[in-house]
Short mmCIF file of C-alpha atoms in Angstrom, two decimals:
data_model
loop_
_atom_site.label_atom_id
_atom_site.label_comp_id
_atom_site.label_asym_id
_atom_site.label_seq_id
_atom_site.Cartn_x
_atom_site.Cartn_y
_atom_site.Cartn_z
CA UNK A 1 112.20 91.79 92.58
CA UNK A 2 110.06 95.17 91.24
CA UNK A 3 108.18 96.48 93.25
CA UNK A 4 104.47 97.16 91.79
CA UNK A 5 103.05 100.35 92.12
CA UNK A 6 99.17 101.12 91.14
CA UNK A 7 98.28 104.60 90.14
CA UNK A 8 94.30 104.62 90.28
CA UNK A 9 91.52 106.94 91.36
CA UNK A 10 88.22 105.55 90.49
CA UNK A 11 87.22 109.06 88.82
CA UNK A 12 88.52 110.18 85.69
CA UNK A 13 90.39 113.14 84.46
CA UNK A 14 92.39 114.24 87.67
CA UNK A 15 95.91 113.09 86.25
CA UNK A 16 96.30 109.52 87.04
CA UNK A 17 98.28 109.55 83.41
CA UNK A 18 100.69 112.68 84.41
CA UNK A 19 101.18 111.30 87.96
CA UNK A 20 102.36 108.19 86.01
CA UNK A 21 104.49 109.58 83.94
CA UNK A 22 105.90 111.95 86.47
CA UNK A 23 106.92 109.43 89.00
CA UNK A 24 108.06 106.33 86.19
CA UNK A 25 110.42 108.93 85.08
CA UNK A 26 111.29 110.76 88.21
CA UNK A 27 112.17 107.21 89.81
CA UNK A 28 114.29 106.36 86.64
CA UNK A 29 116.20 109.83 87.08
CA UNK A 30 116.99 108.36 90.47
CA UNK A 31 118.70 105.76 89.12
CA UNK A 32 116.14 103.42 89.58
CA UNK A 33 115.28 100.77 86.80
CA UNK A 34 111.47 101.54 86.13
CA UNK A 35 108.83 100.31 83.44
CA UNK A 36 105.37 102.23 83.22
CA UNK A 37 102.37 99.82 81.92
CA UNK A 38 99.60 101.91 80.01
CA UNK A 39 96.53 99.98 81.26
CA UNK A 40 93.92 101.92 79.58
CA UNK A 41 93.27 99.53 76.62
CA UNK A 42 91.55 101.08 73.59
CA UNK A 43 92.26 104.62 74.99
CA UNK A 44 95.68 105.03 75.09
CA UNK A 45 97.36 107.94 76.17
CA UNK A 46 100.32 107.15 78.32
CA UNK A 47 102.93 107.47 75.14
CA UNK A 48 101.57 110.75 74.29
CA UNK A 49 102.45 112.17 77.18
CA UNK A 50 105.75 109.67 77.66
CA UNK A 51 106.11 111.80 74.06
CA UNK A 52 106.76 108.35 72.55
CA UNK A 53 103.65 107.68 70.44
CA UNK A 54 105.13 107.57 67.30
CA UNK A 55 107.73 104.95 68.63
CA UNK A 56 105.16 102.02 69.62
CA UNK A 57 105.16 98.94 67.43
CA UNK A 58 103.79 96.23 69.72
CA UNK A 59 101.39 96.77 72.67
CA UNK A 60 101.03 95.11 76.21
CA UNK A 61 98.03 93.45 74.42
CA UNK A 62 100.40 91.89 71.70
CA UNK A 63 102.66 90.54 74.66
CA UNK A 64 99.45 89.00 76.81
CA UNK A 65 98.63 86.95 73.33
CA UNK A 66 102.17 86.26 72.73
CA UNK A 67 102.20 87.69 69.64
CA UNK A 68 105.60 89.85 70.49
CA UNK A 69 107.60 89.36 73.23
CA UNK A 70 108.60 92.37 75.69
CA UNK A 71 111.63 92.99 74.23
CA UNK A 72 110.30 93.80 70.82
CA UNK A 73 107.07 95.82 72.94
CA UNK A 74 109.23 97.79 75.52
CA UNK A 75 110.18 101.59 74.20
CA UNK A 76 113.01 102.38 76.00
CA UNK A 77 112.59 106.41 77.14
CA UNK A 78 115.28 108.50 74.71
CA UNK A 79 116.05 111.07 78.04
CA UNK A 80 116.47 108.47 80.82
CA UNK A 81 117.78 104.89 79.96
CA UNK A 82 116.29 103.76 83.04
CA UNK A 83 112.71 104.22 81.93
CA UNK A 84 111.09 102.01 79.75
CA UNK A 85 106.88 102.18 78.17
CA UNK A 86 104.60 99.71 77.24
CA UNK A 87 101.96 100.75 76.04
CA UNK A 88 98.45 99.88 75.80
CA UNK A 89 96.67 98.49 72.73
CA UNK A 90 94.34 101.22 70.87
CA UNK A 91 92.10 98.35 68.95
CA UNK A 92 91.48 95.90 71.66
CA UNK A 93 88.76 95.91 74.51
CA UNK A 94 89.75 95.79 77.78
CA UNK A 95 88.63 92.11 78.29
CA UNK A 96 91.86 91.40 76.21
CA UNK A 97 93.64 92.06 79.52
CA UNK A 98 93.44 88.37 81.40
CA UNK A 99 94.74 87.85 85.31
CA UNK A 100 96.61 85.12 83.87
CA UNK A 101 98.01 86.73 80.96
CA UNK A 102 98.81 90.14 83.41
CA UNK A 103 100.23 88.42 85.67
CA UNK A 104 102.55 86.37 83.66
CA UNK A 105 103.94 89.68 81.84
CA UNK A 106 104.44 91.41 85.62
CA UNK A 107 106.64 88.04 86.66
CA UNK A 108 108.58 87.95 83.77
CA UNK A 109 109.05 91.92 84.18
CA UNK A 110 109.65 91.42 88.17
CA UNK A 111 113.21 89.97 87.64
CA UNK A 112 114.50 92.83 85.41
CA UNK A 113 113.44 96.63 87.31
CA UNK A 114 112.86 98.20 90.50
CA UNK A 115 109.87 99.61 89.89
CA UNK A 116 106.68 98.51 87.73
CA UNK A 117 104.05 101.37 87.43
CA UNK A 118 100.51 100.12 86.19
CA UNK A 119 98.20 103.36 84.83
CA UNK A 120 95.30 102.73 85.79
CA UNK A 121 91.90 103.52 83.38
CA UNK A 122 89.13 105.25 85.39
CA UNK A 123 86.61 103.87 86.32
CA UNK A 124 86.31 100.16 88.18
CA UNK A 125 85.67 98.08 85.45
CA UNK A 126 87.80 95.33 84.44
CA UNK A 127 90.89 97.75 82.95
CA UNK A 128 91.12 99.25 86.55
CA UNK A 129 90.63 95.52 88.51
CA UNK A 130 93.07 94.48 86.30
CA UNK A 131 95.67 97.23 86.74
CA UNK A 132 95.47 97.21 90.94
CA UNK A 133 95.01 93.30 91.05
CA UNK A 134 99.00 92.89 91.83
CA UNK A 135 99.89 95.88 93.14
CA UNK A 136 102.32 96.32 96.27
CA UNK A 137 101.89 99.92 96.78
CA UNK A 138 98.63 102.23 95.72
CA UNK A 139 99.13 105.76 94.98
CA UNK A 140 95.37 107.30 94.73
CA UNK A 141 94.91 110.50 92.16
CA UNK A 142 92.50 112.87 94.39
CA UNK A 143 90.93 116.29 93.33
CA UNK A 144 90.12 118.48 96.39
CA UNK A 145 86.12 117.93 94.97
CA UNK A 146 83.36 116.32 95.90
CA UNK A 147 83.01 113.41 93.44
CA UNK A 148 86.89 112.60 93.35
CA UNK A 149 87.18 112.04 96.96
CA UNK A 150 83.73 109.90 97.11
CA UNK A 151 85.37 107.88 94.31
CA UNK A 152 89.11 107.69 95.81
CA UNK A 153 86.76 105.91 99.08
CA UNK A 154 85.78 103.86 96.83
CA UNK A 155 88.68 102.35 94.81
CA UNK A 156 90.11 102.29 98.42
CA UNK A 157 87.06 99.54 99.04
CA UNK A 158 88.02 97.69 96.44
CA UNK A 159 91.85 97.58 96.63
CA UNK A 160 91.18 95.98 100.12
CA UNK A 161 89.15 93.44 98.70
CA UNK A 162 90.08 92.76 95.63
CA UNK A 163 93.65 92.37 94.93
CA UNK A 164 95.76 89.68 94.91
CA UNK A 165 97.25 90.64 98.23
CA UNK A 166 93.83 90.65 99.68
CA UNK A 167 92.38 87.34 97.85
CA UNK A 168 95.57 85.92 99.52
CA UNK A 169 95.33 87.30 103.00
CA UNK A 170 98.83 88.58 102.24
CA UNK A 171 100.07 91.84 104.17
CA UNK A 172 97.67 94.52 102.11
CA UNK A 173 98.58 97.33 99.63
CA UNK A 174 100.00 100.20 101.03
CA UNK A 175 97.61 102.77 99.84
CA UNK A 176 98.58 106.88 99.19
CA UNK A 177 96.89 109.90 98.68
CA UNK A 178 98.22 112.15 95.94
CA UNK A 179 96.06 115.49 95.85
CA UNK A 180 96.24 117.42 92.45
CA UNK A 181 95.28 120.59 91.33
CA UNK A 182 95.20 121.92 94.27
CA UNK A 183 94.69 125.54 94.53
CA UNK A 184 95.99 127.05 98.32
CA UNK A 185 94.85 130.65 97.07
CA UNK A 186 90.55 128.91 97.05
CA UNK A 187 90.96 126.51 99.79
CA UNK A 188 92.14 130.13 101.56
CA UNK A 189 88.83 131.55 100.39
CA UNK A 190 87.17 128.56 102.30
CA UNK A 191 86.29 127.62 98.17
CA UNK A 192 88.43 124.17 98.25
CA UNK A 193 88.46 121.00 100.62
CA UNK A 194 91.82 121.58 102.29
CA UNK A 195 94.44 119.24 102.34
CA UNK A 196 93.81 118.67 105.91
CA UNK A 197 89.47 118.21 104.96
CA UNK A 198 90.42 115.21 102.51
CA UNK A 199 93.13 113.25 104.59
CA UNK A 200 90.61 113.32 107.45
CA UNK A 201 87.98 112.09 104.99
CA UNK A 202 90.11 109.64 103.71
CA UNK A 203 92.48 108.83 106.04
CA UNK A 204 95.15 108.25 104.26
CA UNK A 205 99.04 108.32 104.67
CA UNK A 206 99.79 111.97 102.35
CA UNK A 207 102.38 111.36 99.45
CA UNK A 208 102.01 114.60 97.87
CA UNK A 209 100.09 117.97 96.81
CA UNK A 210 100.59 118.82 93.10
CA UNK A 211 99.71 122.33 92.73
CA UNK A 212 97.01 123.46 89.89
CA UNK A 213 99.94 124.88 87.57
CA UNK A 214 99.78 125.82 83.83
CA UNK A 215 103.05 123.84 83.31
CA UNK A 216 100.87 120.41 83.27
CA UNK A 217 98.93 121.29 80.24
CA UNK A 218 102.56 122.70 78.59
CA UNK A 219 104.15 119.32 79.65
CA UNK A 220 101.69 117.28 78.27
CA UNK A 221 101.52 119.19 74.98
CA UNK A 222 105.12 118.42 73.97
CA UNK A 223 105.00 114.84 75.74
CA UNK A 224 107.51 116.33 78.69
CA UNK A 225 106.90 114.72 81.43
CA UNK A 226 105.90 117.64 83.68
CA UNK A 227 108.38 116.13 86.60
CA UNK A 228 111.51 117.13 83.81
CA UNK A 229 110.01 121.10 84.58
CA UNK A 230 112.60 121.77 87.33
CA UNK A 231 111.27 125.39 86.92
CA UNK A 232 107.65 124.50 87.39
CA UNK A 233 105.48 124.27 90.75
CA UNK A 234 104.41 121.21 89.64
CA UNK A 235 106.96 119.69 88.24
CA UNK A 236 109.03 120.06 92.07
CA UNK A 237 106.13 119.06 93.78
CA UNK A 238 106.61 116.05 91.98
CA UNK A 239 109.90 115.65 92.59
CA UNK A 240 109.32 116.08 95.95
CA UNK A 241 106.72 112.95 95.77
CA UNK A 242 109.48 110.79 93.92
CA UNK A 243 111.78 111.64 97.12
CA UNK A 244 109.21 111.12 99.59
CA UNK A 245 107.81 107.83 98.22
CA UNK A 246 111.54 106.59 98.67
CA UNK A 247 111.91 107.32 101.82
CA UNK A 248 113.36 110.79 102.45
CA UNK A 249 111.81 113.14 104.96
CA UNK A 250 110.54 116.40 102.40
CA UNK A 251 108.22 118.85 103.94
CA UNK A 252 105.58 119.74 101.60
CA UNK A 253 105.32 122.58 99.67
CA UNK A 254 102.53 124.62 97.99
CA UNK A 255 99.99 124.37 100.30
CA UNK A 256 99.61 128.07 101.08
CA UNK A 257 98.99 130.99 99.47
CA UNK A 258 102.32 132.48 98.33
CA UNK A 259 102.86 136.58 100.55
CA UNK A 260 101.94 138.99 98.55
CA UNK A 261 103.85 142.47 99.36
CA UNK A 262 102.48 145.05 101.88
CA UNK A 263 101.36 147.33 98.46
CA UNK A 264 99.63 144.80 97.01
CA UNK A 265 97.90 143.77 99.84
CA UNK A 266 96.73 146.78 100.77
CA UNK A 267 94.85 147.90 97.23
CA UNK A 268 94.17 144.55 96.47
CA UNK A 269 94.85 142.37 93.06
CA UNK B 1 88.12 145.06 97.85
CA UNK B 2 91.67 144.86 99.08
CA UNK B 3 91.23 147.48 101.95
CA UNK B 4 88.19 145.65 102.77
CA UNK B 5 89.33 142.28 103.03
CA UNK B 6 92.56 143.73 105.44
CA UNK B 7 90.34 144.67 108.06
CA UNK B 8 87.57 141.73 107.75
CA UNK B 9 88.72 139.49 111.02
CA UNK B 10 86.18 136.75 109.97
CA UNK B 11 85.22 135.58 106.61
CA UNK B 12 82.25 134.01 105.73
CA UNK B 13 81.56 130.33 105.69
CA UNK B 14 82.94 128.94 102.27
CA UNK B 15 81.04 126.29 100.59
CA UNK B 16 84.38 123.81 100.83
CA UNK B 17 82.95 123.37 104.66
CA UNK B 18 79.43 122.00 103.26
CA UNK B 19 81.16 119.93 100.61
CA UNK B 20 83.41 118.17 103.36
CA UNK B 21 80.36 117.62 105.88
CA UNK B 22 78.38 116.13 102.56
CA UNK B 23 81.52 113.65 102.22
CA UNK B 24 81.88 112.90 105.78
CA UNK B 25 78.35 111.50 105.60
CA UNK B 26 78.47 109.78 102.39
CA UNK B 27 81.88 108.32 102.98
CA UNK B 28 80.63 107.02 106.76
CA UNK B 29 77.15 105.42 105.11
CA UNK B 30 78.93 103.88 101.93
CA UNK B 31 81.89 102.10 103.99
CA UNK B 32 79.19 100.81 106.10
CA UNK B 33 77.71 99.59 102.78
CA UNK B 34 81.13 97.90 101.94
CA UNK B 35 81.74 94.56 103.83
CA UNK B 36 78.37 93.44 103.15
CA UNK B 37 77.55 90.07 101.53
CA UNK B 38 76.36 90.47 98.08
CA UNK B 39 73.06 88.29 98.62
CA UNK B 40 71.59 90.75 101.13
CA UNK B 41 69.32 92.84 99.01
CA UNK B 42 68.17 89.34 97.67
CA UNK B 43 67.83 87.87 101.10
CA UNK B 44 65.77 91.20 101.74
CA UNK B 45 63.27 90.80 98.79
CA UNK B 46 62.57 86.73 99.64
CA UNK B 47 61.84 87.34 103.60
CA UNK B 48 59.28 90.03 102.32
CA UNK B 49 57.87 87.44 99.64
CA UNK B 50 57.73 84.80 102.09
CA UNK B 51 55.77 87.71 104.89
CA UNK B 52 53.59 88.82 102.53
CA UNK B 53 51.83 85.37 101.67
CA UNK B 54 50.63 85.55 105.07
CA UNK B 55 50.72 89.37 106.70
CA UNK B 56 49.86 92.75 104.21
CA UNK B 57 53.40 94.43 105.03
CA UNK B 58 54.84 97.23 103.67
CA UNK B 59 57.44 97.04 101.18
CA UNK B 60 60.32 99.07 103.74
CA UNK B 61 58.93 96.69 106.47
CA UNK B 62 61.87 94.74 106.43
CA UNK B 63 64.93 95.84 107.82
CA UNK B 64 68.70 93.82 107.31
CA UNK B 65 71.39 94.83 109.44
CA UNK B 66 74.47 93.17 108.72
CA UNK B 67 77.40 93.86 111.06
CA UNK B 68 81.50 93.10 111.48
CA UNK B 69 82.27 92.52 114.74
CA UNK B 70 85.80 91.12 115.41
CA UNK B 71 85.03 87.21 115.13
CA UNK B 72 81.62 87.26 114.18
CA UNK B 73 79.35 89.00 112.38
CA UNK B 74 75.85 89.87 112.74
CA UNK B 75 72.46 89.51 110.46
CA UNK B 76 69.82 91.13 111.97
CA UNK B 77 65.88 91.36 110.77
CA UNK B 78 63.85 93.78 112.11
CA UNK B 79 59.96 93.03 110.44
CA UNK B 80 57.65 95.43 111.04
CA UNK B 81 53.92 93.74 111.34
CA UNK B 82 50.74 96.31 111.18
CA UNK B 83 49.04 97.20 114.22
CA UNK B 84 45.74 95.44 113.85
CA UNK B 85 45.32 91.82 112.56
CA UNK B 86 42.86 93.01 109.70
CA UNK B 87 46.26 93.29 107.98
CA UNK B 88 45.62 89.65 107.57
CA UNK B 89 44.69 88.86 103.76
#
């Protein structure tokens, strides 16, 4: 049986989409059958930056009405034959996504991966209920800034309310903080919530710290997912969060300011 | 700047420490907001309907606590009358 994995935030625009892609296809690389569900229904973005857009046929909409079935909607990723998309629909509204219809498409997806990853559309309107409603796990997209943590507090609220889990006093989600674009060099300054500051506002269990790095905007420009970058900060620190959300013991990196030399240091720059 | 900076032992009080005390507060008062029944701010409204047929109150006069306690939970009304009875209508 797949585990289900949420990736939500509340607040838009702090890389719920990369972290998706990054970890469906950083699970896959680790041999790990994985499918990542595109949630965000009439704004779909997950195969651009799968880089499969121009691949996509049916949608998970399609497959809810049982107008395809998964086979025919499933794009199955050309650099990792473990990772497989379905994407959202780009003409529907989100009501088009039923608890029934969701759910039936999860079960009949359970029996065939490890790991199901549902991207999440910001906000908490129905798109988001509907994408944490059967999660097992919750991995929560956080920006060290003011609104994104209020926000990440409360998505929390409402994934231990209002999920299936919760409706059926089952053992709840197991919820995750992933911080992005996190900058050690300001939060040095005493110019960025620290690491430390948002885990004690949040307290949460820490799955990762995604650096700020260039290489997310290069990734998502060619459709790469940025985990692929072995060179890039981000791209290991994402690696690092595959690893860690499977078990292995990886001390984080990034979080401080990397030396400069005694020179440099001295006159500054 | 550089040389500057070296020497500086303390540096001044970034604005990340005001943006974290800001959050501390608002997270505390909105998760105390959370496990509340959705009829309270209705329940509110009524009692002050019902208190102003009889008594001129304010319309903050009425206070609803609601509290989670481990097996129970708590409503509590706090009604603030005016001083004098010439508040009577």
């Amino acid at each position: 049986m797949a585990r289900i994995i949420v990736i939500t935030s509340g607040k838009g625009g702090v890389g719920k989409t990369t972290t998706s892609a990054a970890l469906a296809m950083g699970l896959a690389q680790r041999g790990h059958r994985t499918v990542v569900i595109d949630f965000d229904v009439g704004l779909r973005n997950l195969d651009l930056i799968m880089g499969c857009e121009r691949r996509v046929v049916y949608d998970f909409v399609n497959v809810i009405n049982q107008e395809a079935n998964l086979n025919q909607a499933l794009i199955r990723d050309k650099r990792c034959d473990n990772l497989y998309v379905l994407p959202a629909s780009q003409t529907r509204d989100k009501d088009a996504l039923t608890k029934e219809g969701v759910g039936r498409v999860l079960e009949e997806l359970a029996h065939g991966y490890d790991f199901i990853i549902c991207d999440s559309p910001a906000g908490i309107e129905h798109g988001a209920t509907m994408a944490m409603y059967y999660a097992d796990d919750a991995i929560v997209v956080t920006n060290p800034e003011v609104s994104s943590v209020r926000d990440s507090d409360r998505m929390l609220g409402i994934l231990s309310s209002k999920s299936r889990r919760a409706e059926s006093n089952e053992e709840p989600i197991r919820e995750f903080l992933l911080l992005t674009r996190y900058d050690p060099a300001r939060v040095e300054k005493g110019e960025m919530l620290s690491v430390g500051d948002v885990q004690e506002i949040l307290s949460l269990t820490l799955l990762g710290v995604i650096p700020e790095s260039k290489s997310v905007l290069t990734a998502s420009n060619s459709g790469v997912p940025v985990v692929l970058d072995r060179e890039s900060d981000a791209g290991k620190a994402y690696a690092d969060t595959v690893a860690r959300y499977l078990g292995d013991d990886v001390p984080h990196r990034f979080l401080q300011v990397e030396k400069k030399g005694f020179l440099r240091r001295f006159f500054g720059g | 700047m550089g040389l500057l900076d070296y020497f500086r032992s303390s540096r001044p009080k970034g604005s990340a420490s005001v943006a974290k005390e800001r959050l501390q507060i608002l997270v505390a008062h909105d998760r105390t907001q959370r496990g509340r029944p959705s009829y309270l701010p209705q329940l509110q409204q009524e009692i002050l309907e019902v208190i102003r047929k009889y008594v001129e109150v304010d319309m903050n006069a009425v206070s609803v606590k609601y509290e989670q306690e481990d097996s129970h939970e708590v409503l509590e009304l706090n009604i603030v009358l005016p001083d004098t009875a010439q508040g009577r209508i």
